[in-house]
mmCIF file of C-alpha atoms in Angstrom:
data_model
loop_
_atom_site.group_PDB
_atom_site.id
_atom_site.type_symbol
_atom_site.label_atom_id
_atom_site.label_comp_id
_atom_site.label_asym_id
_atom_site.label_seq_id
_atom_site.Cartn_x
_atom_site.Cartn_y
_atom_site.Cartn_z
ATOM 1 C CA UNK I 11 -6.322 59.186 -29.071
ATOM 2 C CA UNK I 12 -9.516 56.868 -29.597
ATOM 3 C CA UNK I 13 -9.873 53.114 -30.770
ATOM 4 C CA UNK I 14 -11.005 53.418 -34.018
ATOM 5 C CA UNK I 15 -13.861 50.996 -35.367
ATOM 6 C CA UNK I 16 -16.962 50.771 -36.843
ATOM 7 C CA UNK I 17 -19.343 53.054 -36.272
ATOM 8 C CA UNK I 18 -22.217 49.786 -36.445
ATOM 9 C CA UNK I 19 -20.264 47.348 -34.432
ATOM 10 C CA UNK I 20 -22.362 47.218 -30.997
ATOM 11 C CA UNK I 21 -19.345 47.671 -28.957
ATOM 12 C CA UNK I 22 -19.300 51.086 -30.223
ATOM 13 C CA UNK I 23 -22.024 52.389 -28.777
ATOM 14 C CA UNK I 24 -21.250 50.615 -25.380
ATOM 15 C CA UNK I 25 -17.635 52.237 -25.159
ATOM 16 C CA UNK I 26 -18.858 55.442 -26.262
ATOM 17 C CA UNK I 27 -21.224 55.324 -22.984
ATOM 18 C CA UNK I 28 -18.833 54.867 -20.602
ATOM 19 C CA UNK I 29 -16.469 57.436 -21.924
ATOM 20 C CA UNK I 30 -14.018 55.786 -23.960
ATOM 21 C CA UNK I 31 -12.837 57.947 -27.261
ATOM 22 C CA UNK I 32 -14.080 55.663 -30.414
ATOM 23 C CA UNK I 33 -14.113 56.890 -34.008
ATOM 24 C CA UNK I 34 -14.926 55.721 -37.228
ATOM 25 C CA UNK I 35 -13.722 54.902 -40.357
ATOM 26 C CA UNK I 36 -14.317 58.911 -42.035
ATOM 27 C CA UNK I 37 -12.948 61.022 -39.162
ATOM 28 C CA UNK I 38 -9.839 58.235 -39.015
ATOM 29 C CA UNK I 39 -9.049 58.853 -41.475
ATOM 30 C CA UNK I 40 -8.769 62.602 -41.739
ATOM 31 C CA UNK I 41 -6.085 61.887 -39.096
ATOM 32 C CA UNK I 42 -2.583 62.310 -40.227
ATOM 33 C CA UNK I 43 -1.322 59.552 -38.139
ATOM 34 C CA UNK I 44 -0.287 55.702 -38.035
ATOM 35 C CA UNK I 45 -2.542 53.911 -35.989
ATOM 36 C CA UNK I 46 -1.241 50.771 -34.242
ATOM 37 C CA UNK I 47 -3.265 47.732 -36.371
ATOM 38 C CA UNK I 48 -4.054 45.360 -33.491
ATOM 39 C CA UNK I 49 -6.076 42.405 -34.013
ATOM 40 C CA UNK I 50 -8.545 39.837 -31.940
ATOM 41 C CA UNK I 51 -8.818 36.246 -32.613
ATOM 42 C CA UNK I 52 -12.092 35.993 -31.248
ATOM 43 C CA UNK I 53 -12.230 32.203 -30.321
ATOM 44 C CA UNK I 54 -14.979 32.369 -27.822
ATOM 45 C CA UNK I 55 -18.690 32.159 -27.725
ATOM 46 C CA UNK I 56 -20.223 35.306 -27.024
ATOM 47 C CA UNK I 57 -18.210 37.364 -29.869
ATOM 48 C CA UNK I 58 -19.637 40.910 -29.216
ATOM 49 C CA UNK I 59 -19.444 40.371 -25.125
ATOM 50 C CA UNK I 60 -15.472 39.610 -25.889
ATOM 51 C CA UNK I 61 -14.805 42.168 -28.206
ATOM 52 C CA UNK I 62 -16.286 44.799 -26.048
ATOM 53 C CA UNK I 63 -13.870 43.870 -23.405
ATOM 54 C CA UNK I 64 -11.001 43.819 -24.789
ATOM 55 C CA UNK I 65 -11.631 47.136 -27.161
ATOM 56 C CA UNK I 66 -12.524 48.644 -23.975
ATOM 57 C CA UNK I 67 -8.612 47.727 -23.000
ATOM 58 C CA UNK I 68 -6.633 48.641 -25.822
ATOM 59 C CA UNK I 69 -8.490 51.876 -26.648
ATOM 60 C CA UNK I 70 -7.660 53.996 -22.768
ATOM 61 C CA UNK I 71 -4.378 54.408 -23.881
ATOM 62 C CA UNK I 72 -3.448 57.691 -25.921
ATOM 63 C CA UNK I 73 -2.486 56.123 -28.953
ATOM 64 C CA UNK I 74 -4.528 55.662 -32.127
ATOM 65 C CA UNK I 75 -5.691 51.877 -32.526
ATOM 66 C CA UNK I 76 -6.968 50.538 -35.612
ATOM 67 C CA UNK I 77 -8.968 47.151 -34.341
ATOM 68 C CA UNK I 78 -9.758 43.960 -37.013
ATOM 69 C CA UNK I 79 -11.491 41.439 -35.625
ATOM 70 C CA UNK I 80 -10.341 38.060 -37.063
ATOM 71 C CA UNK I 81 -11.736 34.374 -37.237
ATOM 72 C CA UNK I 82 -11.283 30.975 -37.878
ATOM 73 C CA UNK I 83 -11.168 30.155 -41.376
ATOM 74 C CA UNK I 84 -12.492 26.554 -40.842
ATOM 75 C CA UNK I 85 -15.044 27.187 -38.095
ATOM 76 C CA UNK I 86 -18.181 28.777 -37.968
ATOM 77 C CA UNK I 87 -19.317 29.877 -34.909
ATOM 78 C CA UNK I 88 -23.101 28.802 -33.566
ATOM 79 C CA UNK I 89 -23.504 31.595 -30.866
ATOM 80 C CA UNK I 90 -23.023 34.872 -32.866
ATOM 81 C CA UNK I 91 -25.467 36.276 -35.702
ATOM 82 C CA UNK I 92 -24.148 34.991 -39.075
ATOM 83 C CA UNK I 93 -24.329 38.663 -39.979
ATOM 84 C CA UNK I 94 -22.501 40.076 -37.284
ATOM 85 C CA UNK I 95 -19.508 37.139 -38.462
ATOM 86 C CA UNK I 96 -19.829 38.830 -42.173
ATOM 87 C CA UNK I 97 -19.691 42.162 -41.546
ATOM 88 C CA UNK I 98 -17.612 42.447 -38.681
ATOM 89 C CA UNK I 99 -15.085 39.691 -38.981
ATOM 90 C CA UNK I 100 -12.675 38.632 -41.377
ATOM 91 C CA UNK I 101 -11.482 34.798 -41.866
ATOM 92 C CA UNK I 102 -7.696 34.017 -41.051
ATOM 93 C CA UNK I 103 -7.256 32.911 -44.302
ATOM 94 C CA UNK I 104 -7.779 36.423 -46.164
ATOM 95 C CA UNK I 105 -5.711 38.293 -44.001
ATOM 96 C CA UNK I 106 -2.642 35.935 -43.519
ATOM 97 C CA UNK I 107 -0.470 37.881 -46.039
ATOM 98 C CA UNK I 108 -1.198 41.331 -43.844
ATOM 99 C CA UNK I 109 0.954 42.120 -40.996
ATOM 100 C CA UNK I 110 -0.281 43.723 -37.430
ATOM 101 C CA UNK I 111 1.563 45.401 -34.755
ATOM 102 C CA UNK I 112 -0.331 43.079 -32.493
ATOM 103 C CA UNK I 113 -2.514 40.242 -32.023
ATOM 104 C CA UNK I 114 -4.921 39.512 -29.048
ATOM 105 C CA UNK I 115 -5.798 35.227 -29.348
ATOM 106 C CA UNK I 116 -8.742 34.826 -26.565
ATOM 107 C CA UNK I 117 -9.729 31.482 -24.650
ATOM 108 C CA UNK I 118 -12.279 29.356 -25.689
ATOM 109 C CA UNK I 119 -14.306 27.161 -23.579
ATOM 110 C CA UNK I 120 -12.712 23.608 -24.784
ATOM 111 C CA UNK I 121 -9.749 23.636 -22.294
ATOM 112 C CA UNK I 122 -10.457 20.273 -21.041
ATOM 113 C CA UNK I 123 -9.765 19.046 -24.621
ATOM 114 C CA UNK I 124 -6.914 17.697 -25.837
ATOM 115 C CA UNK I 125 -5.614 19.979 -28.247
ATOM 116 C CA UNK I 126 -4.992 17.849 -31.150
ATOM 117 C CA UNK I 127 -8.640 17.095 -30.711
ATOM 118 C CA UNK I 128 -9.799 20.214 -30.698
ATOM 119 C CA UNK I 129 -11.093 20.563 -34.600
ATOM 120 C CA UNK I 130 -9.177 24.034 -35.857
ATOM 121 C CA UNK I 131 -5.891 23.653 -33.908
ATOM 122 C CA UNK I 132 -4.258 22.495 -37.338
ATOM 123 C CA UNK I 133 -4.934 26.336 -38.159
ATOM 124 C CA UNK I 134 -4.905 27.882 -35.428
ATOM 125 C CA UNK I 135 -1.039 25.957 -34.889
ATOM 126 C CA UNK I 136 -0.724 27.446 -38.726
ATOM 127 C CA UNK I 137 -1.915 30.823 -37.021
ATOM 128 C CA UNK I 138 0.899 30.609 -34.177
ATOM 129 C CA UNK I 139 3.686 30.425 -36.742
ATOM 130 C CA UNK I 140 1.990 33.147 -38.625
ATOM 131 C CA UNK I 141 2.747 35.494 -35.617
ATOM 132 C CA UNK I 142 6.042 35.085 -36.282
ATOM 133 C CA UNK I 143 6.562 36.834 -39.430
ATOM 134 C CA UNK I 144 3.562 38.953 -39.395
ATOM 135 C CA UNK I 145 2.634 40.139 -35.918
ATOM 136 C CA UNK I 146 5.161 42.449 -33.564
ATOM 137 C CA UNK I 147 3.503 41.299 -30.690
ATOM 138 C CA UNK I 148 1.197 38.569 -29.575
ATOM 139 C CA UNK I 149 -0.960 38.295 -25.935
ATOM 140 C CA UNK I 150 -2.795 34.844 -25.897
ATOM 141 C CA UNK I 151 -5.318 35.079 -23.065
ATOM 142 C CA UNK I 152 -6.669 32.194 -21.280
ATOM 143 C CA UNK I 153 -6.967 28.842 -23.050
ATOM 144 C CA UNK I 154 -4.982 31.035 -26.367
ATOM 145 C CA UNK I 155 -2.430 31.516 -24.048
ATOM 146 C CA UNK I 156 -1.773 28.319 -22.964
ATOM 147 C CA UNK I 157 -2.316 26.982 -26.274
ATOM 148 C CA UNK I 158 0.449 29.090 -27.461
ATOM 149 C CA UNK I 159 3.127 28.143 -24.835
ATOM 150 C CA UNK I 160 2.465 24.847 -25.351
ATOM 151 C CA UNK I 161 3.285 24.835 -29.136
ATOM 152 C CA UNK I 162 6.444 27.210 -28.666
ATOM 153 C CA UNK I 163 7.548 25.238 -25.545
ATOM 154 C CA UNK I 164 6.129 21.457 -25.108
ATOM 155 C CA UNK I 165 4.865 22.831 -21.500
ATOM 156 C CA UNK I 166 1.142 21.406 -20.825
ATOM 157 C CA UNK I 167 -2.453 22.218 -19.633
ATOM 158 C CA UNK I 168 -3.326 20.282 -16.544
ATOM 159 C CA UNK I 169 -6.780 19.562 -15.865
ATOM 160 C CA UNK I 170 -7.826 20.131 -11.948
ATOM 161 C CA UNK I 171 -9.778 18.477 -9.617
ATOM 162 C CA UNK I 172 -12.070 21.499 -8.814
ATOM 163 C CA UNK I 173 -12.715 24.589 -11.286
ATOM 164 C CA UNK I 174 -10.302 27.200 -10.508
ATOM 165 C CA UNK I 175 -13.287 29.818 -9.922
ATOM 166 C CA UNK I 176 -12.912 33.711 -8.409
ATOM 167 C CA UNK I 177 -10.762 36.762 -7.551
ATOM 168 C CA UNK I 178 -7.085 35.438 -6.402
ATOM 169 C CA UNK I 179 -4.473 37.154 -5.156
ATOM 170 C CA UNK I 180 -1.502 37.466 -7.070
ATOM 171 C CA UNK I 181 2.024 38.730 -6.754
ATOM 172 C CA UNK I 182 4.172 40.522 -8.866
ATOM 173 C CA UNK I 183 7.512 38.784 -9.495
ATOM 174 C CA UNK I 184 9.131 41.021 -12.058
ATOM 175 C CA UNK I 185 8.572 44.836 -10.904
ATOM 176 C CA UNK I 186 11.025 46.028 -13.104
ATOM 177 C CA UNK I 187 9.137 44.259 -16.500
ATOM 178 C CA UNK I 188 7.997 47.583 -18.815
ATOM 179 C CA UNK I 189 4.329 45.522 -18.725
ATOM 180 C CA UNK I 190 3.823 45.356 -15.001
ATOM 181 C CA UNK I 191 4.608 49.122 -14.684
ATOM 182 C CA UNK I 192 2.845 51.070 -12.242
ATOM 183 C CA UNK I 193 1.362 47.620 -11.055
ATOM 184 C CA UNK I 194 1.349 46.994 -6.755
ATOM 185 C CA UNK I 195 3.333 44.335 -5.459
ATOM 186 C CA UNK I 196 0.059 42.302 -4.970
ATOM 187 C CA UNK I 197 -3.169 42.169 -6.989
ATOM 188 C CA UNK I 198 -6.645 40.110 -7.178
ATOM 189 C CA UNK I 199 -7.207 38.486 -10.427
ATOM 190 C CA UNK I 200 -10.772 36.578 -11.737
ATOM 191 C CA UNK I 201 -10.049 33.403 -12.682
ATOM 192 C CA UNK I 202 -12.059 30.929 -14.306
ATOM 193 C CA UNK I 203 -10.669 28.075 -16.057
ATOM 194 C CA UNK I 204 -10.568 23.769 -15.365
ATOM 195 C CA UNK I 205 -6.865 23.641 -16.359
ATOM 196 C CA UNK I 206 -3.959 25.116 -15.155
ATOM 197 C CA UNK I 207 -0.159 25.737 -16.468
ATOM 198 C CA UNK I 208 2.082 24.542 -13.610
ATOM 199 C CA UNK I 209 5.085 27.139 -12.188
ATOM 200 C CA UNK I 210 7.657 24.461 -12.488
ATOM 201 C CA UNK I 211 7.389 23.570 -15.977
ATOM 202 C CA UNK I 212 7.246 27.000 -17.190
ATOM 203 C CA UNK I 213 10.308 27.660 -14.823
ATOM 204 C CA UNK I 214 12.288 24.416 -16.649
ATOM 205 C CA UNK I 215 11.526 26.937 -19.761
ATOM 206 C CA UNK I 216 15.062 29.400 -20.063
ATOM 207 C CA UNK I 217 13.015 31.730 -22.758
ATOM 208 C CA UNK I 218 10.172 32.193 -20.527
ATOM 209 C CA UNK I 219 10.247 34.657 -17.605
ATOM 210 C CA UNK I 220 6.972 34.278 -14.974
ATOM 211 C CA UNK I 221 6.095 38.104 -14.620
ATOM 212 C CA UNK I 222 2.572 37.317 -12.378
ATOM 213 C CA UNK I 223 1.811 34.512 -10.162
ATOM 214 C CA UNK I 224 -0.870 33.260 -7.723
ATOM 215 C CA UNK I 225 -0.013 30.560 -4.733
ATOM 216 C CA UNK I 226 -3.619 29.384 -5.367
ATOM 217 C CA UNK I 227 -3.300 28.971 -9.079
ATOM 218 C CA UNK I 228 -0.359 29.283 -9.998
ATOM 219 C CA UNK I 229 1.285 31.282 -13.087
ATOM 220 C CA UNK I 230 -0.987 33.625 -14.287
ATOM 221 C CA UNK I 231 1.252 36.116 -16.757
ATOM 222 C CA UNK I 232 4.653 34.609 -18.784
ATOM 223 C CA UNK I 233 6.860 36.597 -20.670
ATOM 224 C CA UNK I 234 8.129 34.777 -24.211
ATOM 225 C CA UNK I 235 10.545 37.439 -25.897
ATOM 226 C CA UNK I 236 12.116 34.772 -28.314
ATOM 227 C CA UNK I 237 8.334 34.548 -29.448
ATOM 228 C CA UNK I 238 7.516 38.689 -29.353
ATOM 229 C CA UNK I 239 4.367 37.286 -26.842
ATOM 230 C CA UNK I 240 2.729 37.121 -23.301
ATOM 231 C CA UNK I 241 0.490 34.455 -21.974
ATOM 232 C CA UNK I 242 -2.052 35.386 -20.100
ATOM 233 C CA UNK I 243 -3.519 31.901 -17.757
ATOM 234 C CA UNK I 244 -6.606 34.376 -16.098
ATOM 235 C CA UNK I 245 -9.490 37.119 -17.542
ATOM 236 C CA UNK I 246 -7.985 40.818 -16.194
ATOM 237 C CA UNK I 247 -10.894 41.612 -19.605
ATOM 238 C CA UNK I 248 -13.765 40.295 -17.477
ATOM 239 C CA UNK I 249 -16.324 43.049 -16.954
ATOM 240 C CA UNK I 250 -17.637 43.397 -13.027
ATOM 241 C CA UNK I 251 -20.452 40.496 -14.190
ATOM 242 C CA UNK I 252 -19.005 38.228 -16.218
ATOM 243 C CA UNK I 253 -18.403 35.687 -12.747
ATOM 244 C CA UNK I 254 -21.484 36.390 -12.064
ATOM 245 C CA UNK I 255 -23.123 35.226 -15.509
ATOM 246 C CA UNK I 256 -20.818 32.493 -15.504
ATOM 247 C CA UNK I 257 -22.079 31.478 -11.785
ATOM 248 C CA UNK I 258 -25.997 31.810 -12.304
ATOM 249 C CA UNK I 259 -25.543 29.528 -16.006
ATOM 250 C CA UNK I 260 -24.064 26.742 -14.255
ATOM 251 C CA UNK I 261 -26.594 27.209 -11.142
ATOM 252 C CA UNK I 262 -30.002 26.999 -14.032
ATOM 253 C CA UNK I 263 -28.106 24.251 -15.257
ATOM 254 C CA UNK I 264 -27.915 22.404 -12.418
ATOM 255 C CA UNK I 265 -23.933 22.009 -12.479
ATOM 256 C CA UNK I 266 -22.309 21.206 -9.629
ATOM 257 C CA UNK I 267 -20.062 24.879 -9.173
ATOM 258 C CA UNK I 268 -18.630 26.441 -5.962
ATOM 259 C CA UNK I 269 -19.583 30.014 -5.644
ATOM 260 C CA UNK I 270 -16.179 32.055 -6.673
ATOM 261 C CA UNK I 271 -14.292 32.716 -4.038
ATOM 262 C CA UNK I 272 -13.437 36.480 -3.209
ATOM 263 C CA UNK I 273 -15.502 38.231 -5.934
ATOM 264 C CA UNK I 274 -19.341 38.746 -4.186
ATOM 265 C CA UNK I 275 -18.943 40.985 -0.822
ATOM 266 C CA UNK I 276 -18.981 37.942 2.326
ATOM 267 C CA UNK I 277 -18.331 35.395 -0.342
ATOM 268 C CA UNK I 278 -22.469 35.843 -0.944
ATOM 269 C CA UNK I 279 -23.894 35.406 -3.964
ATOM 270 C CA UNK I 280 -27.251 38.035 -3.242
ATOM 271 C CA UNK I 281 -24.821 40.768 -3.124
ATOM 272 C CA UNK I 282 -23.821 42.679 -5.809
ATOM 273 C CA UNK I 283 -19.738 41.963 -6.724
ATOM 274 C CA UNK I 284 -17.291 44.726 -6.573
ATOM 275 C CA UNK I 285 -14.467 44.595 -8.898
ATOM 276 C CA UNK I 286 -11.263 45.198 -7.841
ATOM 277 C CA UNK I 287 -9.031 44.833 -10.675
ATOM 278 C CA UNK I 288 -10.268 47.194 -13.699
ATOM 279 C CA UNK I 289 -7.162 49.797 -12.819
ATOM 280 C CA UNK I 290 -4.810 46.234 -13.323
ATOM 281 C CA UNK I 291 -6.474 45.624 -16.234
ATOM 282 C CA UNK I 292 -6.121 48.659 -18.053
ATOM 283 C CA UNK I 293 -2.364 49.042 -16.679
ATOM 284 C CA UNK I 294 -1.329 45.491 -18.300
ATOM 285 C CA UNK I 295 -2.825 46.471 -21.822
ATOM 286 C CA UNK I 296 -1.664 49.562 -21.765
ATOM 287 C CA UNK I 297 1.632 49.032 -21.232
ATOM 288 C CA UNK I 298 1.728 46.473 -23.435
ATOM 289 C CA UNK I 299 0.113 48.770 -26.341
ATOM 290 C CA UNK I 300 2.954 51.274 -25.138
ATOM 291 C CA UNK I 301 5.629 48.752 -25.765
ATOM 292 C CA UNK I 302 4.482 48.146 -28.827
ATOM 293 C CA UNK I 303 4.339 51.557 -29.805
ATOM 294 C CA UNK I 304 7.560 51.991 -28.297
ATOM 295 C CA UNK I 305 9.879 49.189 -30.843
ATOM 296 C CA UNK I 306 6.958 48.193 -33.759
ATOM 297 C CA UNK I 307 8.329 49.581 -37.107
ATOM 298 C CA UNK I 308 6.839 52.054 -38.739
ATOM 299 C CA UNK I 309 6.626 50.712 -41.831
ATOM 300 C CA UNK I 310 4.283 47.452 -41.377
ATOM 301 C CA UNK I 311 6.240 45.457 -44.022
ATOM 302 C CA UNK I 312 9.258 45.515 -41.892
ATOM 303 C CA UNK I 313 7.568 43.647 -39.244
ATOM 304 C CA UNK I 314 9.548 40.058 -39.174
ATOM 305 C CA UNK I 315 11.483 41.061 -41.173
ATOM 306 C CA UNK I 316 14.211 41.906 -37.678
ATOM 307 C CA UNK I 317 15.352 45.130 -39.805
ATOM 308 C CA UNK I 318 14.098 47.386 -37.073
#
């Protein structure tokens, strides 16, 4: 079954490309079906870049998902078209009384803030809660990730000495978890991010079971099922450029940034980087999307209501 979105949004075109099944809104919904309504908190920068990645995720599975791409309310964003935000995306605050069988919260390229200072987390705290009567199941990615655990569980963002900055290897710690199925005992992961969630504190945490972890860097995927969420620390989304694009701003920029470690063949930036974690990618978020599929509701208004 194909992700089904609008025909205009530029992602469309770009996943139709490659070979992923997209529809629109007519042929949807000539479909006797339920899609699975999953939505993105798109919280960083380059909106359509983001959204492309993770629709590219959600929609290789065989189920039908409807994707609604959501906002801040109280922010307005400086790097997107004004009239991509109004056709495309809808503010928090008009859909808070609709329920989802899943939510996607992204990072957002203020992790060395505190969080109190950063100037939406009164709504985006607001938004958290939300998730808990409305949404059957929530993946915060990167900074959204550890944003979340830290308002469900107290545990906090460190910031390092040195941007964490590459493909790391990571091992599985919970083979048996329905989201790491099919997933190798060891795995490379990019990772980009000043700020890390330490293993110890999320260990302290009895409701929260470490499912992927790096010796480098530490946690990278935590189970919450009091919370119906995963937290994801790293970027399984990030096309086979994104390091790259990352790496040659901060080099025009003149920032001081190490070249990331394990993604360019010989660790050398004039060669073209291989990546070697798409089929990881598209495991995680499809098994996720299956375990959604697997205990959401079918009727929407049950979800939260714990009558299924």
């Amino acid at each position: 079954m194909p992700i089904k979105m609008p025909s205009t949004l530029p992602a469309y075109d770009v996943l139709q490309n490659e070979g992923v099944m997209v529809m629109g809104e007519g042929r949807a919904e000539r479909q006797d079906i339920r899609p699975l309504r999953i939505a993105l908190l798109n919280l960083m920068p380059k909106k359509i870049q983001t959204e492309t990645q993770f629709a590219r995720l959600i929609g290789a599975t065989p189920l039908q998902i409807d994707l609604h791409l959501i906002r801040i309310s109280s922010h307005e964003t400086r790097n997107t078209a004004a009239e991509h935000m109004a056709e495309f995306y809808r503010p928090w605050e008009d859909v808070r009384d609709e329920k989802y069988d899943g939510l996607i919260i992204t990072g957002a390229p203020i992790e060395q803030l505190p969080y109190e200072e950063v100037t939406y987390w009164d709504e985006l705290t607001q938004i958290f809660d939300w998730t808990q009567t409305n949404i059957h199941s929530t993946f915060g990615v990167c900074w959204g990730g550890m944003a979340m655990v830290n308002h469900f569980h107290g545990v906090q963002k460190h910031i390092l000495p040195a941007k964490a900055f590459g493909c790391f290897r990571h091992r599985n710690l919970a083979p048996a978890s329905p989201f790491l199925r099919g997933f190798s005992d060891d795995l490379l992961m990019p990772v980009s991010r000043w700020t890390e969630v330490r293993m110890d504190e999320v260990e302290a945490q009895p409701d929260l079971i470490p499912l992927i972890a790096s010796d480098e860097t530490g946690p990278a995927l935590v189970e919450d099922p009091a919370h119906r969420a995963l937290y994801m620390f790293n970027h399984f989304e990030y096309d086979s450029f994104t390091l790259k694009e990352e790496y040659d701003r901060d080099v025009a920029a003149g920032k001081a940034i190490n070249v990331p470690v394990n993604y360019y063949p010989d660790d050398d930036p004039e060669n073209i980087p291989t990546n070697r974690w798409r089929s990881h990618a598209h495991l995680l978020y499809g098994n996720w999307i299956n375990d959604i599929y697997q205990s959401t509701p079918f009727d929407l208004e049950a979800i939260g209501s714990g009558h299924w």
